[in-house]
PDB file of C-alpha atoms and ligand atoms in Angstrom:
ATOM      1  CA  MET A 311      91.408  86.942  78.026  1.00 87.00           C
ATOM      2  CA  LYS A 312      94.994  87.711  78.905  1.00 95.00           C
ATOM      3  CA  LYS A 313      95.997  91.316  78.248  1.00 98.00           C
ATOM      4  CA  ARG A 314      99.362  93.010  78.315  1.00 98.00           C
ATOM      5  CA  PHE A 315      99.395  96.180  80.412  1.00 98.00           C
ATOM      6  CA  GLY A 316     101.948  98.922  79.657  1.00 98.00           C
ATOM      7  CA  ILE A 317     102.624 100.892  82.815  1.00 98.00           C
ATOM      8  CA  ASP A 318     104.659 103.996  83.518  1.00 98.00           C
ATOM      9  CA  ILE A 319     106.527 103.956  86.828  1.00 98.00           C
ATOM     10  CA  ASP A 320     107.215 107.461  88.187  1.00 98.00           C
ATOM     11  CA  GLY A 321     104.122 109.324  89.345  1.00 98.00           C
ATOM     12  CA  THR A 322     101.974 106.348  88.323  1.00 98.00           C
ATOM     13  CA  VAL A 323     103.152 103.338  90.341  1.00 98.00           C
ATOM     14  CA  THR A 324     105.173 105.587  92.633  1.00 98.00           C
ATOM     15  CA  CYS A 325     103.400 108.416  94.399  1.00 98.00           C
ATOM     16  CA  PRO A 326     103.388 111.598  92.260  1.00 96.00           C
ATOM     17  CA  THR A 327     104.605 113.544  95.280  1.00 96.00           C
ATOM     18  CA  SER A 328     107.782 111.403  95.550  1.00 95.00           C
ATOM     19  CA  LEU A 329     110.200 114.011  94.217  1.00 94.00           C
ATOM     20  CA  ILE A 330     109.019 116.976  96.228  1.00 95.00           C
ATOM     21  CA  PRO A 331     110.650 116.253  99.622  1.00 96.00           C
ATOM     22  CA  PHE A 332     113.968 115.631  97.845  1.00 96.00           C
ATOM     23  CA  ILE A 333     113.728 118.944  96.001  1.00 95.00           C
ATOM     24  CA  ASN A 334     112.666 120.886  99.078  1.00 96.00           C
ATOM     25  CA  LYS A 335     115.582 119.491 101.050  1.00 96.00           C
ATOM     26  CA  ALA A 336     118.241 119.906  98.351  1.00 95.00           C
ATOM     27  CA  PHE A 337     117.276 123.451  97.373  1.00 94.00           C
ATOM     28  CA  ASN A 338     115.982 124.609 100.744  1.00 94.00           C
ATOM     29  CA  MET A 339     112.511 125.244  99.391  1.00 93.00           C
ATOM     30  CA  ASP A 340     108.931 124.723 100.462  1.00 94.00           C
ATOM     31  CA  ILE A 341     107.137 123.641  97.298  1.00 94.00           C
ATOM     32  CA  SER A 342     103.849 121.818  97.747  1.00 95.00           C
ATOM     33  CA  TYR A 343     102.474 119.154  95.391  1.00 95.00           C
ATOM     34  CA  GLU A 344      99.456 121.330  94.541  1.00 94.00           C
ATOM     35  CA  ASP A 345     101.787 124.047  93.196  1.00 92.00           C
ATOM     36  CA  ILE A 346     103.292 121.729  90.585  1.00 93.00           C
ATOM     37  CA  ASN A 347     101.107 122.667  87.642  1.00 93.00           C
ATOM     38  CA  GLN A 348     103.479 121.500  84.906  1.00 92.00           C
ATOM     39  CA  TYR A 349     105.649 118.427  84.353  1.00 91.00           C
ATOM     40  CA  ASP A 350     108.947 120.291  83.953  1.00 90.00           C
ATOM     41  CA  LEU A 351     110.091 121.223  87.439  1.00 90.00           C
ATOM     42  CA  THR A 352     112.886 123.583  86.380  1.00 90.00           C
ATOM     43  CA  PRO A 353     110.824 126.788  86.853  1.00 88.00           C
ATOM     44  CA  PHE A 354     110.055 125.809  90.448  1.00 88.00           C
ATOM     45  CA  VAL A 355     113.647 125.622  91.644  1.00 91.00           C
ATOM     46  CA  ASN A 356     116.090 128.426  92.324  1.00 89.00           C
ATOM     47  CA  VAL A 357     118.952 127.055  90.218  1.00 93.00           C
ATOM     48  CA  SER A 358     119.694 126.911  86.500  1.00 93.00           C
ATOM     49  CA  LYS A 359     118.272 124.235  84.230  1.00 93.00           C
ATOM     50  CA  ASP A 360     121.713 122.586  83.894  1.00 95.00           C
ATOM     51  CA  GLU A 361     122.347 122.621  87.628  1.00 95.00           C
ATOM     52  CA  PHE A 362     118.956 121.081  88.301  1.00 95.00           C
ATOM     53  CA  ALA A 363     119.493 118.426  85.625  1.00 94.00           C
ATOM     54  CA  GLN A 364     122.848 117.563  87.170  1.00 96.00           C
ATOM     55  CA  TRP A 365     121.362 117.347  90.654  1.00 97.00           C
ATOM     56  CA  PHE A 366     118.600 115.108  89.335  1.00 96.00           C
ATOM     57  CA  THR A 367     121.014 112.740  87.560  1.00 96.00           C
ATOM     58  CA  GLU A 368     123.166 112.446  90.670  1.00 97.00           C
ATOM     59  CA  ASN A 369     120.203 111.800  92.925  1.00 97.00           C
ATOM     60  CA  GLU A 370     118.076 109.530  90.744  1.00 97.00           C
ATOM     61  CA  PRO A 371     119.213 106.265  92.394  1.00 97.00           C
ATOM     62  CA  THR A 372     118.352 107.581  95.884  1.00 97.00           C
ATOM     63  CA  ILE A 373     115.041 109.057  94.769  1.00 97.00           C
ATOM     64  CA  TYR A 374     113.993 105.831  93.027  1.00 98.00           C
ATOM     65  CA  ARG A 375     115.135 103.672  95.921  1.00 98.00           C
ATOM     66  CA  ASP A 376     113.063 105.674  98.420  1.00 97.00           C
ATOM     67  CA  SER A 377     109.980 106.608  96.354  1.00 97.00           C
ATOM     68  CA  PRO A 378     106.752 105.615  98.105  1.00 98.00           C
ATOM     69  CA  LEU A 379     104.123 103.562  96.300  1.00 98.00           C
ATOM     70  CA  ALA A 380     101.055 105.354  94.954  1.00 98.00           C
ATOM     71  CA  ASN A 381      97.962 104.668  97.051  1.00 97.00           C
ATOM     72  CA  GLY A 382      96.304 101.401  96.049  1.00 98.00           C
ATOM     73  CA  ALA A 383      98.848 100.615  93.312  1.00 98.00           C
ATOM     74  CA  LYS A 384     100.184  97.432  94.856  1.00 98.00           C
ATOM     75  CA  SER A 385      96.873  95.675  95.478  1.00 98.00           C
ATOM     76  CA  VAL A 386      95.476  96.567  92.047  1.00 98.00           C
ATOM     77  CA  LEU A 387      98.635  95.669  90.103  1.00 98.00           C
ATOM     78  CA  ASN A 388      99.133  92.408  91.936  1.00 98.00           C
ATOM     79  CA  LYS A 389      95.484  91.500  91.330  1.00 98.00           C
ATOM     80  CA  TRP A 390      95.982  92.082  87.582  1.00 98.00           C
ATOM     81  CA  ALA A 391      99.250  90.127  87.666  1.00 98.00           C
ATOM     82  CA  THR A 392      97.326  86.916  88.355  1.00 97.00           C
ATOM     83  CA  SER A 393      95.631  86.997  84.927  1.00 97.00           C
ATOM     84  CA  HIS A 394      97.492  89.545  82.816  1.00 98.00           C
ATOM     85  CA  GLU A 395     101.029  90.639  81.944  1.00 98.00           C
ATOM     86  CA  LEU A 396     102.541  93.742  83.513  1.00 98.00           C
ATOM     87  CA  PHE A 397     105.144  95.505  81.345  1.00 98.00           C
ATOM     88  CA  TYR A 398     106.585  98.575  83.021  1.00 98.00           C
ATOM     89  CA  ILE A 399     107.832 101.107  80.455  1.00 98.00           C
ATOM     90  CA  SER A 400     109.680 104.050  81.950  1.00 98.00           C
ATOM     91  CA  ALA A 401     111.732 107.038  80.818  1.00 97.00           C
ATOM     92  CA  ARG A 402     114.369 106.145  83.429  1.00 97.00           C
ATOM     93  CA  GLY A 403     117.784 105.309  82.002  1.00 97.00           C
ATOM     94  CA  ALA A 404     118.748 101.648  81.494  1.00 97.00           C
ATOM     95  CA  HIS A 405     121.576 102.031  84.057  1.00 97.00           C
ATOM     96  CA  LEU A 406     118.849 102.301  86.725  1.00 98.00           C
ATOM     97  CA  LEU A 407     117.440  98.826  86.097  1.00 98.00           C
ATOM     98  CA  ALA A 408     118.947  97.213  89.206  1.00 98.00           C
ATOM     99  CA  VAL A 409     117.654  99.926  91.571  1.00 98.00           C
ATOM    100  CA  THR A 410     114.276  99.764  89.827  1.00 98.00           C
ATOM    101  CA  GLU A 411     113.937  95.965  90.034  1.00 98.00           C
ATOM    102  CA  ASP A 412     115.065  96.097  93.639  1.00 98.00           C
ATOM    103  CA  TRP A 413     112.323  98.653  94.400  1.00 98.00           C
ATOM    104  CA  PHE A 414     109.637  96.408  92.872  1.00 98.00           C
ATOM    105  CA  THR A 415     110.917  93.411  94.832  1.00 98.00           C
ATOM    106  CA  ARG A 416     111.175  95.269  98.151  1.00 98.00           C
ATOM    107  CA  ASN A 417     107.724  96.781  97.720  1.00 98.00           C
ATOM    108  CA  GLY A 418     106.190  93.460  96.682  1.00 98.00           C
ATOM    109  CA  VAL A 419     104.886  94.737  93.340  1.00 98.00           C
ATOM    110  CA  LEU A 420     104.801  91.988  90.703  1.00 98.00           C
ATOM    111  CA  PHE A 421     106.124  92.490  87.180  1.00 98.00           C
ATOM    112  CA  ASN A 422     106.679  90.500  83.995  1.00 98.00           C
ATOM    113  CA  HIS A 423     109.076  92.948  82.384  1.00 98.00           C
ATOM    114  CA  ILE A 424     110.683  96.309  83.090  1.00 98.00           C
ATOM    115  CA  GLU A 425     111.950  98.376  80.164  1.00 98.00           C
ATOM    116  CA  LEU A 426     113.835 101.582  80.948  1.00 98.00           C
ATOM    117  CA  ILE A 427     114.030 103.448  77.672  1.00 97.00           C
ATOM    118  CA  GLY A 428     115.888 106.596  78.750  1.00 95.00           C
ATOM    119  CA  SER A 429     113.487 108.925  76.949  1.00 91.00           C
ATOM    120  CA  HIS A 430     109.888 110.034  77.216  1.00 83.00           C
ATOM    121  CA  ASP A 431     109.029 108.629  73.778  1.00 88.00           C
ATOM    122  CA  LYS A 432     107.239 105.431  74.732  1.00 96.00           C
ATOM    123  CA  ILE A 433     105.297 104.873  71.527  1.00 97.00           C
ATOM    124  CA  GLU A 434     107.894 102.651  69.870  1.00 97.00           C
ATOM    125  CA  THR A 435     108.237 100.476  72.989  1.00 97.00           C
ATOM    126  CA  ALA A 436     104.470 100.249  73.487  1.00 98.00           C
ATOM    127  CA  LYS A 437     104.178  99.077  69.858  1.00 98.00           C
ATOM    128  CA  LYS A 438     107.142  96.688  70.107  1.00 97.00           C
ATOM    129  CA  TYR A 439     105.559  94.877  73.058  1.00 98.00           C
ATOM    130  CA  ASN A 440     102.017  95.147  71.703  1.00 98.00           C
ATOM    131  CA  VAL A 441     100.542  96.431  74.929  1.00 98.00           C
ATOM    132  CA  ASP A 442      96.728  96.508  75.042  1.00 98.00           C
ATOM    133  CA  ILE A 443      96.328  99.418  77.454  1.00 98.00           C
ATOM    134  CA  PHE A 444      98.664 101.988  79.011  1.00 98.00           C
ATOM    135  CA  PHE A 445      98.853 103.768  82.379  1.00 98.00           C
ATOM    136  CA  GLU A 446     100.512 107.205  82.599  1.00 98.00           C
ATOM    137  CA  ASP A 447     100.725 110.448  84.530  1.00 98.00           C
ATOM    138  CA  LYS A 448     102.376 112.565  81.806  1.00 98.00           C
ATOM    139  CA  HIS A 449      99.702 114.278  79.717  1.00 98.00           C
ATOM    140  CA  ASP A 450     101.480 114.502  76.348  1.00 97.00           C
ATOM    141  CA  ASN A 451     102.649 110.885  76.617  1.00 97.00           C
ATOM    142  CA  ALA A 452      99.129 109.696  77.381  1.00 98.00           C
ATOM    143  CA  VAL A 453      97.651 111.526  74.396  1.00 98.00           C
ATOM    144  CA  ALA A 454     100.458 110.437  72.026  1.00 98.00           C
ATOM    145  CA  ILE A 455     100.251 106.761  73.058  1.00 98.00           C
ATOM    146  CA  PHE A 456      96.479 106.758  72.566  1.00 98.00           C
ATOM    147  CA  GLU A 457      96.743 108.451  69.162  1.00 98.00           C
ATOM    148  CA  GLU A 458      99.649 106.393  67.817  1.00 98.00           C
ATOM    149  CA  CYS A 459      98.920 102.982  69.340  1.00 98.00           C
ATOM    150  CA  HIS A 460      95.094 103.191  69.275  1.00 97.00           C
ATOM    151  CA  ILE A 461      94.789 101.737  72.750  1.00 98.00           C
ATOM    152  CA  PRO A 462      93.063 103.154  75.829  1.00 98.00           C
ATOM    153  CA  VAL A 463      95.339 105.131  78.121  1.00 98.00           C
ATOM    154  CA  ILE A 464      94.523 105.624  81.781  1.00 98.00           C
ATOM    155  CA  LEU A 465      95.784 109.038  82.928  1.00 98.00           C
ATOM    156  CA  PHE A 466      96.285 109.424  86.681  1.00 98.00           C
ATOM    157  CA  ASP A 467      95.047 112.878  87.638  1.00 98.00           C
ATOM    158  CA  THR A 468      97.715 115.228  88.986  1.00 98.00           C
ATOM    159  CA  PRO A 469      98.052 119.041  89.202  1.00 97.00           C
ATOM    160  CA  TYR A 470     100.554 118.866  86.311  1.00 97.00           C
ATOM    161  CA  ASN A 471      98.353 117.055  83.763  1.00 98.00           C
ATOM    162  CA  GLN A 472      95.182 119.149  83.729  1.00 97.00           C
ATOM    163  CA  GLU A 473      95.110 119.837  79.972  1.00 97.00           C
ATOM    164  CA  PRO A 474      92.103 118.510  77.993  1.00 98.00           C
ATOM    165  CA  ILE A 475      92.183 114.877  76.848  1.00 97.00           C
ATOM    166  CA  PRO A 476      90.672 112.995  73.898  1.00 97.00           C
ATOM    167  CA  LYS A 477      88.016 110.336  74.481  1.00 95.00           C
ATOM    168  CA  GLY A 478      90.461 107.401  74.446  1.00 96.00           C
ATOM    169  CA  VAL A 479      92.411 108.841  77.377  1.00 98.00           C
ATOM    170  CA  ILE A 480      90.613 108.122  80.630  1.00 98.00           C
ATOM    171  CA  ARG A 481      91.308 110.341  83.602  1.00 98.00           C
ATOM    172  CA  VAL A 482      91.194 108.572  86.965  1.00 98.00           C
ATOM    173  CA  HIS A 483      91.956 109.873  90.445  1.00 98.00           C
ATOM    174  CA  ASN A 484      93.416 106.714  91.947  1.00 98.00           C
ATOM    175  CA  TRP A 485      94.156 103.034  91.321  1.00 98.00           C
ATOM    176  CA  HIS A 486      90.719 101.934  92.498  1.00 98.00           C
ATOM    177  CA  GLU A 487      89.088 104.034  89.775  1.00 98.00           C
ATOM    178  CA  ALA A 488      91.553 102.508  87.318  1.00 98.00           C
ATOM    179  CA  LEU A 489      90.537  99.027  88.516  1.00 98.00           C
ATOM    180  CA  ASP A 490      86.838  99.814  87.972  1.00 98.00           C
ATOM    181  CA  TRP A 491      87.458 101.143  84.464  1.00 98.00           C
ATOM    182  CA  VAL A 492      89.644  98.181  83.512  1.00 98.00           C
ATOM    183  CA  ASP A 493      87.136  95.653  84.913  1.00 97.00           C
ATOM    184  CA  HIS A 494      84.447  97.188  82.727  1.00 97.00           C
ATOM    185  CA  TRP A 495      86.795  97.292  79.708  1.00 97.00           C
ATOM    186  CA  LEU A 496      87.796  93.633  80.163  1.00 96.00           C
ATOM    187  CA  LYS A 497      84.121  92.599  80.326  1.00 94.00           C
ATOM    188  CA  GLN A 498      83.445  94.490  77.084  1.00 90.00           C
ATOM    189  CA  GLN A 499      86.418  92.757  75.414  1.00 83.00           C
ATOM    190  CA  THR A 500      85.117  89.337  76.470  1.00 75.00           C
ATOM    191  CA  TYR A 501      81.633  90.226  75.209  1.00 76.00           C
ATOM    192  CA  GLN A 502      83.025  91.395  71.852  1.00 75.00           C
ATOM    193  CA  THR A 503      85.016  88.153  71.521  1.00 69.00           C
ATOM    194  CA  VAL A 504      81.900  86.081  72.178  1.00 72.00           C
ATOM    195  CA  GLN A 505      79.972  88.147  69.617  1.00 69.00           C
ATOM    196  CA  SER A 506      82.578  87.866  66.852  1.00 61.00           C
TER     197      SER A 506
HETATM  198 MG1   MG B 675     105.463 109.155  85.020  1.00 65.12          MG
END
């Protein structure tokens, strides 16, 4: 049965450590991934919130162009792409669509649609496209999407998303664990369809 997968990009399809070398270089720091225990990075840098936001906006195209893939993401996503639809839903701004599509093409990651919504509120977009499952690294997004859309949400474990999760949010440590969970979920869906 064909499913539509809603997938976050940054820290989910791209490696969650992607930003750190850029920050360390720009601000002459030595932050390690393990230190990043919250999503907002402002407290970790030695500049004001506005200055950091400005730096981020200016550097987004470079960061997104050079972000490495998360381990295992490509093989798992491209496997799913043969029987399901992959809708990438990201908080990136719409002006970054070309750099984003180019990244997917260069990295050989298949996609059906990329929607850059320019905000972290993905619920409306997840509902609009009727996605059946979502993949995230941001804790509050994962919980909100599960609660509002009533779909399973796979949360990729990172140091910055350690808060407790409800039962419908499934914490995994890598894409291979996500693949196992989804395989099992798809089998259950098929079974339920046969039963009903
Ligand atoms: Mg993300």
